[in-house]
């Protein structure tokens, strides 16, 4: 893996694809700058070598049109504050103005290009557009893990124009190392926790990770498809009836791979999908008619805790209850505690994919696990075993 640490960027203008697709409030103020802070090490390395940095990113979905609310002008101050450097801005990502701005850039300076998606050619992976971007720099760095699963002009096509001078940024390298640590070089026992709503969206992940893991904890809404397939009574709980045979197949494959599957033994049930609904804990195989399981029960939490405290490598994707409702968040909080405790005892823990990342940040577990992925879709596709276009472009 060729990273920015393998090159000296003195006097080089370095095009760095970042993912500054940050959330903003109604006044367009950035509400979470994690993605900006995440690329600081890469930028510092280039600046310390005596190079200059040209940042390129997309923001939102302007769909090829120039729209004020998606302008990167609105985030320049935040980028500058988080990176701790003045930021120059140019109002287009290609063409004369961009070329001029790049020409004037001095070592130690940072230039931010306007939103790449103001040009349809970005998402279309247009070669001409990629070539025009490439004219701005002497080297290309991809540090945008969040968009690494897209074959866009700036994330993959552009690499064609930099044979010897294309590199992974340090964030990208860390993301790849974290996934490798779980799927290839993980210290055993390796435990994966998969939760969330549906089995259908996680099948490819399960199939891909089975050979690498020792324990599979299945929780959340997707557990009920397994419980029903095993003959349990699940009341009105979430279920994918067309996936019952598949659930049994997964269990059989797990057995072939000598993976211990841990399904919840009890569940917190409610009469309606509502935080204020009356609730109680029951055996997960005996949910009364008219009730639905919305969280892992107390016994399940202990059962998962035992598995996790005996694990050396942990992968977590998906909440094990409806954590958005405070009355059904306790199971996922207990899981976060167990993973934090296991991490303290020396396990490597990786949290990745949409909702579990939102959860660890909201409840403060992001500091207590080993690594929180910055890529939702990119993380899930990596776990599915796919080679992401943004990664292939640098490797090949
Ligand atoms: P996913 O996007 O598939 O990872 O699913 C995440 C969603 O699953 C979250 O919004 C949770 O509220 C939801 N979820 C977790 N457990 C349950 C459950 N028992 N019943 C319904 N939804 C659930």
Short mmCIF file of N, CA, C and O in Angstrom, two decimals, residues 78-203:
data_model
loop_
_atom_site.label_atom_id
_atom_site.label_comp_id
_atom_site.label_asym_id
_atom_site.label_seq_id
_atom_site.Cartn_x
_atom_site.Cartn_y
_atom_site.Cartn_z
N UNK A 78 -14.75 26.97 8.49
CA UNK A 78 -14.70 25.78 9.35
C UNK A 78 -13.48 24.92 8.99
O UNK A 78 -12.77 24.44 9.87
N UNK A 79 -13.23 24.75 7.70
CA UNK A 79 -12.07 23.96 7.26
C UNK A 79 -10.79 24.60 7.80
O UNK A 79 -9.91 23.93 8.34
N UNK A 80 -10.73 25.91 7.71
CA UNK A 80 -9.55 26.63 8.17
C UNK A 80 -9.38 26.46 9.69
O UNK A 80 -8.27 26.21 10.18
N UNK A 81 -10.48 26.59 10.43
CA UNK A 81 -10.41 26.46 11.89
C UNK A 81 -9.98 25.05 12.30
O UNK A 81 -9.14 24.88 13.18
N UNK A 82 -10.54 24.05 11.64
CA UNK A 82 -10.25 22.66 12.04
C UNK A 82 -8.83 22.27 11.63
O UNK A 82 -8.10 21.61 12.39
N UNK A 83 -8.41 22.67 10.43
CA UNK A 83 -7.08 22.28 9.96
C UNK A 83 -5.98 23.19 10.55
O UNK A 83 -4.80 22.84 10.54
N UNK A 84 -6.39 24.36 11.04
CA UNK A 84 -5.41 25.27 11.65
C UNK A 84 -4.51 25.95 10.64
O UNK A 84 -3.34 26.26 10.94
N UNK A 85 -5.01 26.19 9.44
CA UNK A 85 -4.26 26.88 8.38
C UNK A 85 -5.22 27.79 7.62
O UNK A 85 -6.40 27.47 7.50
N UNK A 86 -4.70 28.90 7.05
CA UNK A 86 -5.55 29.68 6.15
C UNK A 86 -5.90 28.83 4.93
O UNK A 86 -5.09 27.98 4.52
N UNK A 87 -7.09 29.03 4.38
CA UNK A 87 -7.51 28.25 3.21
C UNK A 87 -7.85 29.22 2.08
O UNK A 87 -8.65 30.13 2.25
N UNK A 88 -7.23 29.01 0.91
CA UNK A 88 -7.61 29.78 -0.27
C UNK A 88 -8.75 29.05 -0.95
O UNK A 88 -8.83 27.82 -0.86
N UNK A 89 -9.61 29.77 -1.63
CA UNK A 89 -10.77 29.14 -2.26
C UNK A 89 -10.87 29.58 -3.71
O UNK A 89 -10.63 30.75 -4.03
N UNK A 90 -11.20 28.66 -4.61
CA UNK A 90 -11.42 29.06 -5.99
C UNK A 90 -12.80 28.56 -6.45
O UNK A 90 -13.20 27.43 -6.14
N UNK A 91 -13.51 29.44 -7.17
CA UNK A 91 -14.94 29.21 -7.43
C UNK A 91 -15.25 28.22 -8.55
O UNK A 91 -16.38 28.16 -9.02
N UNK A 92 -14.28 27.46 -8.99
CA UNK A 92 -14.56 26.33 -9.89
C UNK A 92 -13.49 25.27 -9.63
O UNK A 92 -12.44 25.56 -9.07
N UNK A 93 -13.79 24.03 -10.02
CA UNK A 93 -12.81 22.97 -9.78
C UNK A 93 -11.95 22.71 -11.01
O UNK A 93 -10.94 22.00 -10.92
N UNK A 94 -12.35 23.24 -12.17
CA UNK A 94 -11.55 23.08 -13.40
C UNK A 94 -11.51 24.41 -14.16
O UNK A 94 -12.15 25.37 -13.75
N UNK A 95 -10.79 24.40 -15.26
CA UNK A 95 -10.79 25.58 -16.14
C UNK A 95 -9.76 26.62 -15.73
O UNK A 95 -8.97 26.41 -14.80
N UNK A 96 -9.80 27.77 -16.42
CA UNK A 96 -8.78 28.81 -16.24
C UNK A 96 -8.62 29.28 -14.80
O UNK A 96 -7.51 29.42 -14.31
N UNK A 97 -9.75 29.54 -14.12
CA UNK A 97 -9.63 30.07 -12.75
C UNK A 97 -8.93 29.09 -11.84
O UNK A 97 -8.09 29.46 -11.01
N UNK A 98 -9.25 27.79 -12.03
CA UNK A 98 -8.64 26.77 -11.17
C UNK A 98 -7.15 26.62 -11.49
O UNK A 98 -6.31 26.53 -10.59
N UNK A 99 -6.82 26.64 -12.79
CA UNK A 99 -5.42 26.51 -13.22
C UNK A 99 -4.60 27.69 -12.66
O UNK A 99 -3.51 27.51 -12.12
N UNK A 100 -5.17 28.88 -12.76
CA UNK A 100 -4.50 30.09 -12.27
C UNK A 100 -4.27 29.99 -10.75
O UNK A 100 -3.17 30.28 -10.26
N UNK A 101 -5.30 29.58 -10.04
CA UNK A 101 -5.19 29.48 -8.57
C UNK A 101 -4.13 28.46 -8.18
O UNK A 101 -3.36 28.66 -7.23
N UNK A 102 -4.07 27.36 -8.93
CA UNK A 102 -3.08 26.33 -8.64
C UNK A 102 -1.66 26.87 -8.94
O UNK A 102 -0.72 26.65 -8.17
N UNK A 103 -1.53 27.60 -10.04
CA UNK A 103 -0.23 28.17 -10.44
C UNK A 103 0.31 29.10 -9.35
O UNK A 103 1.51 29.10 -9.05
N UNK A 104 -0.60 29.87 -8.74
CA UNK A 104 -0.19 30.86 -7.74
C UNK A 104 0.07 30.26 -6.36
O UNK A 104 0.51 30.95 -5.45
N UNK A 105 -0.25 28.99 -6.20
CA UNK A 105 -0.14 28.37 -4.88
C UNK A 105 1.33 28.17 -4.50
O UNK A 105 2.11 27.64 -5.29
N UNK A 106 1.70 28.59 -3.28
CA UNK A 106 3.08 28.47 -2.81
C UNK A 106 3.21 27.28 -1.85
O UNK A 106 2.23 26.88 -1.22
N UNK A 107 4.43 26.74 -1.71
CA UNK A 107 4.64 25.66 -0.74
C UNK A 107 4.09 26.08 0.62
O UNK A 107 4.27 27.24 1.01
N UNK A 108 3.43 25.16 1.30
CA UNK A 108 2.88 25.47 2.63
C UNK A 108 1.46 26.00 2.58
O UNK A 108 0.83 26.17 3.61
N UNK A 109 0.94 26.24 1.35
CA UNK A 109 -0.42 26.78 1.24
C UNK A 109 -1.44 25.70 0.89
O UNK A 109 -1.10 24.65 0.34
N UNK A 110 -2.71 26.02 1.22
CA UNK A 110 -3.81 25.09 0.92
C UNK A 110 -4.87 25.82 0.08
O UNK A 110 -5.28 26.92 0.42
N UNK A 111 -5.29 25.15 -0.97
CA UNK A 111 -6.34 25.70 -1.84
C UNK A 111 -7.52 24.73 -1.83
O UNK A 111 -7.34 23.52 -1.94
N UNK A 112 -8.72 25.26 -1.68
CA UNK A 112 -9.93 24.41 -1.74
C UNK A 112 -10.68 24.72 -3.04
O UNK A 112 -10.99 25.87 -3.33
N UNK A 113 -10.94 23.67 -3.82
CA UNK A 113 -11.68 23.85 -5.08
C UNK A 113 -13.18 23.86 -4.79
O UNK A 113 -13.65 23.22 -3.84
N UNK A 114 -13.96 24.54 -5.64
CA UNK A 114 -15.42 24.54 -5.51
C UNK A 114 -15.96 23.11 -5.69
O UNK A 114 -15.29 22.23 -6.28
N UNK A 115 -17.15 22.88 -5.20
CA UNK A 115 -17.83 21.59 -5.22
C UNK A 115 -17.69 20.84 -6.56
O UNK A 115 -18.12 21.33 -7.61
N UNK A 116 -17.08 19.66 -6.51
CA UNK A 116 -16.87 18.87 -7.73
C UNK A 116 -18.19 18.51 -8.41
O UNK A 116 -18.26 18.39 -9.63
N UNK A 117 -19.22 18.35 -7.61
CA UNK A 117 -20.51 17.91 -8.19
C UNK A 117 -21.31 19.06 -8.82
O UNK A 117 -22.45 18.85 -9.21
N UNK A 118 -20.70 20.25 -8.92
CA UNK A 118 -21.31 21.29 -9.74
C UNK A 118 -21.15 20.92 -11.22
O UNK A 118 -21.71 21.55 -12.10
N UNK A 119 -20.32 19.91 -11.47
CA UNK A 119 -20.16 19.36 -12.83
C UNK A 119 -20.69 17.93 -12.82
O UNK A 119 -20.21 17.09 -12.04
N UNK A 120 -21.65 17.65 -13.71
CA UNK A 120 -22.18 16.29 -13.84
C UNK A 120 -21.10 15.26 -14.13
O UNK A 120 -21.22 14.09 -13.79
N UNK A 121 -20.05 15.74 -14.79
CA UNK A 121 -18.96 14.85 -15.21
C UNK A 121 -18.29 14.15 -14.03
O UNK A 121 -17.72 13.08 -14.19
N UNK A 122 -18.35 14.77 -12.85
CA UNK A 122 -17.74 14.14 -11.67
C UNK A 122 -18.38 12.77 -11.40
O UNK A 122 -17.71 11.75 -11.40
N UNK A 123 -19.70 12.77 -11.22
CA UNK A 123 -20.37 11.50 -10.89
C UNK A 123 -20.42 10.54 -12.08
O UNK A 123 -20.53 9.33 -11.89
N UNK A 124 -20.33 11.10 -13.29
CA UNK A 124 -20.33 10.23 -14.47
C UNK A 124 -18.97 9.58 -14.71
O UNK A 124 -18.81 8.79 -15.63
N UNK A 125 -17.99 9.95 -13.92
CA UNK A 125 -16.65 9.39 -14.09
C UNK A 125 -16.03 9.80 -15.42
O UNK A 125 -15.30 9.02 -16.06
N UNK A 126 -16.32 11.02 -15.84
CA UNK A 126 -15.87 11.51 -17.15
C UNK A 126 -14.35 11.68 -17.21
O UNK A 126 -13.74 12.35 -16.38
N UNK A 127 -13.76 11.08 -18.23
CA UNK A 127 -12.30 11.06 -18.35
C UNK A 127 -11.73 12.46 -18.62
O UNK A 127 -10.68 12.83 -18.09
N UNK A 128 -12.42 13.24 -19.48
CA UNK A 128 -11.97 14.60 -19.81
C UNK A 128 -11.95 15.48 -18.55
O UNK A 128 -11.02 16.27 -18.33
N UNK A 129 -13.00 15.34 -17.76
CA UNK A 129 -13.10 16.12 -16.52
C UNK A 129 -11.97 15.72 -15.57
O UNK A 129 -11.30 16.57 -14.97
N UNK A 130 -11.74 14.41 -15.47
CA UNK A 130 -10.66 13.91 -14.61
C UNK A 130 -9.31 14.47 -15.09
O UNK A 130 -8.46 14.87 -14.29
N UNK A 131 -9.15 14.52 -16.40
CA UNK A 131 -7.90 15.03 -16.96
C UNK A 131 -7.72 16.52 -16.62
O UNK A 131 -6.63 16.96 -16.25
N UNK A 132 -8.82 17.27 -16.72
CA UNK A 132 -8.74 18.70 -16.39
C UNK A 132 -8.37 18.91 -14.92
O UNK A 132 -7.57 19.79 -14.60
N UNK A 133 -8.93 18.06 -14.06
CA UNK A 133 -8.56 18.14 -12.63
C UNK A 133 -7.07 17.83 -12.47
O UNK A 133 -6.35 18.50 -11.72
N UNK A 134 -6.62 16.81 -13.22
CA UNK A 134 -5.24 16.34 -13.05
C UNK A 134 -4.22 17.43 -13.41
O UNK A 134 -3.11 17.41 -12.91
N UNK A 135 -4.63 18.38 -14.26
CA UNK A 135 -3.72 19.44 -14.68
C UNK A 135 -3.32 20.35 -13.51
O UNK A 135 -2.34 21.08 -13.58
N UNK A 136 -4.12 20.29 -12.44
CA UNK A 136 -3.88 21.20 -11.31
C UNK A 136 -2.76 20.75 -10.39
O UNK A 136 -2.25 21.53 -9.60
N UNK A 137 -2.37 19.48 -10.46
CA UNK A 137 -1.39 18.98 -9.48
C UNK A 137 -0.29 18.12 -10.07
O UNK A 137 -0.40 17.62 -11.20
N UNK A 138 0.78 17.94 -9.27
CA UNK A 138 1.89 17.07 -9.68
C UNK A 138 1.72 15.66 -9.11
O UNK A 138 2.40 14.73 -9.53
N UNK A 139 0.85 15.56 -8.12
CA UNK A 139 0.64 14.25 -7.49
C UNK A 139 -0.81 14.16 -7.07
O UNK A 139 -1.49 15.18 -6.92
N UNK A 140 -1.30 12.92 -6.91
CA UNK A 140 -2.70 12.70 -6.52
C UNK A 140 -2.75 11.83 -5.26
O UNK A 140 -2.08 10.80 -5.18
N UNK A 141 -3.54 12.28 -4.30
CA UNK A 141 -3.72 11.52 -3.06
C UNK A 141 -5.21 11.30 -2.84
O UNK A 141 -6.00 12.24 -2.97
N UNK A 142 -5.61 10.07 -2.55
CA UNK A 142 -7.01 9.83 -2.20
C UNK A 142 -7.11 9.56 -0.70
O UNK A 142 -6.56 8.60 -0.19
N UNK A 143 -7.79 10.48 -0.01
CA UNK A 143 -8.01 10.29 1.43
C UNK A 143 -9.51 10.34 1.74
O UNK A 143 -9.92 10.68 2.84
N UNK A 144 -10.32 10.00 0.73
CA UNK A 144 -11.78 10.09 0.88
C UNK A 144 -12.37 8.69 0.97
O UNK A 144 -12.96 8.18 0.02
N UNK A 145 -12.22 8.07 2.15
CA UNK A 145 -12.75 6.71 2.29
C UNK A 145 -14.26 6.69 2.08
O UNK A 145 -14.81 5.77 1.47
N UNK A 146 -14.94 7.74 2.55
CA UNK A 146 -16.41 7.82 2.45
C UNK A 146 -16.94 7.72 1.02
O UNK A 146 -18.09 7.36 0.82
N UNK A 147 -16.11 8.05 0.03
CA UNK A 147 -16.57 7.94 -1.37
C UNK A 147 -15.73 6.94 -2.16
O UNK A 147 -15.80 6.91 -3.39
N UNK A 148 -14.96 6.12 -1.47
CA UNK A 148 -14.07 5.18 -2.16
C UNK A 148 -14.85 4.11 -2.93
O UNK A 148 -14.30 3.45 -3.82
N UNK A 149 -16.14 3.94 -2.60
CA UNK A 149 -16.93 2.92 -3.30
C UNK A 149 -17.60 3.49 -4.56
O UNK A 149 -18.38 2.80 -5.21
N UNK A 150 -17.26 4.73 -4.91
CA UNK A 150 -17.82 5.34 -6.11
C UNK A 150 -16.74 5.46 -7.19
O UNK A 150 -15.63 5.90 -6.91
N UNK A 151 -17.10 5.11 -8.43
CA UNK A 151 -16.13 5.23 -9.53
C UNK A 151 -16.29 6.60 -10.19
O UNK A 151 -16.65 6.71 -11.36
N UNK A 152 -16.07 7.65 -9.43
CA UNK A 152 -16.24 9.00 -9.95
C UNK A 152 -14.92 9.54 -10.49
O UNK A 152 -13.86 8.96 -10.27
N UNK A 153 -15.02 10.70 -11.20
CA UNK A 153 -13.82 11.26 -11.84
C UNK A 153 -12.71 11.50 -10.83
O UNK A 153 -11.56 11.12 -11.04
N UNK A 154 -13.05 12.13 -9.70
CA UNK A 154 -12.01 12.53 -8.74
C UNK A 154 -11.62 11.43 -7.77
O UNK A 154 -10.63 11.55 -7.06
N UNK A 155 -12.41 10.35 -7.71
CA UNK A 155 -12.09 9.29 -6.74
C UNK A 155 -11.37 8.12 -7.39
O UNK A 155 -10.70 7.36 -6.70
N UNK A 156 -11.55 7.95 -8.69
CA UNK A 156 -10.85 6.81 -9.31
C UNK A 156 -10.28 7.13 -10.70
O UNK A 156 -9.11 6.88 -10.95
N UNK A 157 -11.08 7.73 -11.59
CA UNK A 157 -10.62 7.93 -12.98
C UNK A 157 -9.35 8.78 -13.02
O UNK A 157 -8.42 8.50 -13.79
N UNK A 158 -9.27 9.79 -12.21
CA UNK A 158 -8.14 10.72 -12.19
C UNK A 158 -6.79 10.02 -11.97
O UNK A 158 -5.75 10.48 -12.45
N UNK A 159 -6.82 8.89 -11.26
CA UNK A 159 -5.57 8.20 -10.93
C UNK A 159 -4.80 7.77 -12.18
O UNK A 159 -3.57 7.66 -12.15
N UNK A 160 -5.54 7.57 -13.29
CA UNK A 160 -4.89 7.20 -14.57
C UNK A 160 -3.83 8.21 -14.99
O UNK A 160 -2.91 7.87 -15.73
N UNK A 161 -4.00 9.44 -14.55
CA UNK A 161 -3.09 10.50 -15.00
C UNK A 161 -1.88 10.67 -14.08
O UNK A 161 -1.08 11.58 -14.25
N UNK A 162 -1.77 9.80 -13.08
CA UNK A 162 -0.65 9.87 -12.13
C UNK A 162 -0.07 8.47 -11.92
O UNK A 162 -0.38 7.81 -10.95
N UNK A 163 0.76 8.03 -12.86
CA UNK A 163 1.22 6.64 -12.75
C UNK A 163 2.08 6.40 -11.51
O UNK A 163 1.83 5.50 -10.73
N UNK A 164 3.12 7.23 -11.37
CA UNK A 164 4.06 7.01 -10.27
C UNK A 164 3.74 7.85 -9.04
O UNK A 164 4.31 7.64 -7.99
N UNK A 165 2.86 8.83 -9.20
CA UNK A 165 2.64 9.79 -8.11
C UNK A 165 1.21 9.76 -7.61
O UNK A 165 0.56 10.79 -7.47
N UNK A 166 0.68 8.57 -7.36
CA UNK A 166 -0.65 8.45 -6.74
C UNK A 166 -0.50 7.67 -5.44
O UNK A 166 0.21 6.66 -5.38
N UNK A 167 -1.15 8.18 -4.41
CA UNK A 167 -0.93 7.63 -3.06
C UNK A 167 -2.23 7.57 -2.26
O UNK A 167 -3.15 8.36 -2.50
N UNK A 168 -2.23 6.69 -1.26
CA UNK A 168 -3.31 6.70 -0.28
C UNK A 168 -2.99 7.74 0.78
O UNK A 168 -1.83 7.87 1.20
N UNK A 169 -4.01 8.47 1.22
CA UNK A 169 -3.85 9.34 2.37
C UNK A 169 -3.82 8.50 3.64
O UNK A 169 -4.10 7.29 3.61
N UNK A 170 -3.49 9.11 4.76
CA UNK A 170 -3.31 8.35 6.01
C UNK A 170 -4.64 7.88 6.60
O UNK A 170 -4.70 6.84 7.26
N UNK A 171 -5.71 8.64 6.36
CA UNK A 171 -7.03 8.20 6.83
C UNK A 171 -7.44 6.94 6.09
O UNK A 171 -7.86 5.94 6.68
N UNK A 172 -7.28 6.99 4.78
CA UNK A 172 -7.61 5.84 3.93
C UNK A 172 -6.79 4.62 4.38
O UNK A 172 -7.32 3.51 4.51
N UNK A 173 -5.51 4.83 4.63
CA UNK A 173 -4.64 3.72 5.05
C UNK A 173 -5.14 3.14 6.38
O UNK A 173 -5.17 1.91 6.55
N UNK A 174 -5.54 4.01 7.32
CA UNK A 174 -6.04 3.53 8.60
C UNK A 174 -7.33 2.73 8.47
O UNK A 174 -7.52 1.72 9.13
N UNK A 175 -8.21 3.20 7.59
CA UNK A 175 -9.47 2.48 7.36
C UNK A 175 -9.17 1.08 6.82
O UNK A 175 -9.75 0.09 7.27
N UNK A 176 -8.25 1.02 5.85
CA UNK A 176 -7.94 -0.27 5.22
C UNK A 176 -7.27 -1.22 6.21
O UNK A 176 -7.54 -2.41 6.25
N UNK A 177 -6.38 -0.62 7.04
CA UNK A 177 -5.70 -1.45 8.06
C UNK A 177 -6.72 -2.01 9.05
O UNK A 177 -6.63 -3.15 9.48
N UNK A 178 -7.69 -1.18 9.44
CA UNK A 178 -8.69 -1.61 10.43
C UNK A 178 -9.52 -2.78 9.87
O UNK A 178 -9.77 -3.77 10.57
N UNK A 179 -9.90 -2.68 8.61
CA UNK A 179 -10.70 -3.76 8.01
C UNK A 179 -9.85 -5.03 7.90
O UNK A 179 -10.32 -6.13 8.19
N UNK A 180 -8.59 -4.85 7.51
CA UNK A 180 -7.66 -5.98 7.41
C UNK A 180 -7.48 -6.67 8.74
O UNK A 180 -7.40 -7.89 8.83
N UNK A 181 -7.40 -5.86 9.79
CA UNK A 181 -7.18 -6.39 11.13
C UNK A 181 -8.33 -7.30 11.54
O UNK A 181 -8.15 -8.22 12.32
N UNK A 182 -9.52 -7.04 11.03
CA UNK A 182 -10.66 -7.87 11.37
C UNK A 182 -10.75 -9.07 10.43
O UNK A 182 -10.91 -10.22 10.87
N UNK A 183 -10.62 -8.82 9.13
CA UNK A 183 -10.91 -9.89 8.15
C UNK A 183 -9.70 -10.74 7.77
O UNK A 183 -9.85 -11.84 7.26
N UNK A 184 -8.48 -10.22 8.00
CA UNK A 184 -7.30 -11.00 7.57
C UNK A 184 -6.37 -11.35 8.73
O UNK A 184 -6.02 -12.50 8.92
N UNK A 185 -5.99 -10.31 9.49
CA UNK A 185 -4.94 -10.58 10.48
C UNK A 185 -5.45 -10.46 11.92
O UNK A 185 -4.68 -10.24 12.83
N UNK A 186 -6.75 -10.58 12.09
CA UNK A 186 -7.33 -10.40 13.42
C UNK A 186 -6.88 -11.47 14.41
O UNK A 186 -6.89 -12.65 14.10
N UNK A 187 -6.51 -11.00 15.63
CA UNK A 187 -6.14 -11.95 16.69
C UNK A 187 -7.41 -12.68 17.12
O UNK A 187 -8.47 -12.07 17.25
N UNK A 188 -7.34 -13.96 17.33
CA UNK A 188 -8.54 -14.75 17.65
C UNK A 188 -8.79 -14.77 19.15
O UNK A 188 -7.84 -14.66 19.89
N UNK A 189 -10.00 -14.97 19.61
CA UNK A 189 -11.23 -15.10 18.84
C UNK A 189 -11.72 -13.77 18.24
O UNK A 189 -11.64 -12.74 18.87
N UNK A 190 -12.22 -13.90 17.00
CA UNK A 190 -12.80 -12.74 16.30
C UNK A 190 -14.32 -12.82 16.40
O UNK A 190 -14.91 -13.86 16.09
N UNK A 191 -14.94 -11.73 16.87
CA UNK A 191 -16.40 -11.70 17.00
C UNK A 191 -16.99 -10.58 16.16
O UNK A 191 -16.53 -9.44 16.23
N UNK A 192 -18.00 -10.93 15.36
CA UNK A 192 -18.73 -9.90 14.60
C UNK A 192 -20.12 -9.77 15.20
O UNK A 192 -20.77 -10.77 15.52
N UNK A 193 -20.56 -8.53 15.38
CA UNK A 193 -21.93 -8.28 15.84
C UNK A 193 -22.65 -7.61 14.70
O UNK A 193 -22.24 -6.55 14.24
N UNK A 194 -23.70 -8.24 14.23
CA UNK A 194 -24.50 -7.62 13.18
C UNK A 194 -25.89 -7.37 13.71
O UNK A 194 -26.55 -8.27 14.25
N UNK A 195 -26.33 -6.11 13.60
CA UNK A 195 -27.68 -5.76 14.02
C UNK A 195 -28.34 -4.98 12.90
O UNK A 195 -27.99 -5.13 11.74
N UNK A 196 -29.28 -4.12 13.28
CA UNK A 196 -29.99 -3.34 12.27
C UNK A 196 -31.30 -3.98 11.94
O UNK A 196 -31.72 -4.94 12.59
N UNK A 197 -31.93 -3.47 10.89
CA UNK A 197 -33.32 -3.89 10.67
C UNK A 197 -33.47 -5.17 9.85
O UNK A 197 -34.27 -6.02 10.18
N UNK A 198 -32.67 -5.28 8.78
CA UNK A 198 -32.98 -6.37 7.83
C UNK A 198 -31.83 -7.32 7.56
O UNK A 198 -30.69 -6.91 7.43
N UNK A 199 -32.15 -8.60 7.41
CA UNK A 199 -31.14 -9.60 7.03
C UNK A 199 -30.74 -9.37 5.58
O UNK A 199 -29.58 -9.51 5.23
N UNK A 200 -31.73 -8.98 4.76
CA UNK A 200 -31.49 -8.92 3.31
C UNK A 200 -30.32 -8.00 2.96
O UNK A 200 -29.60 -8.26 2.01
N UNK A 201 -30.13 -6.91 3.76
CA UNK A 201 -29.05 -5.98 3.43
C UNK A 201 -27.70 -6.45 3.96
O UNK A 201 -26.67 -5.86 3.66
N UNK A 202 -27.69 -7.52 4.76
CA UNK A 202 -26.43 -7.94 5.39
C UNK A 202 -25.95 -9.32 4.93
O UNK A 202 -24.90 -9.80 5.37
N UNK A 203 -26.71 -9.95 4.01
CA UNK A 203 -26.37 -11.32 3.61
C UNK A 203 -24.95 -11.43 3.06
O UNK A 203 -24.18 -12.31 3.47
#
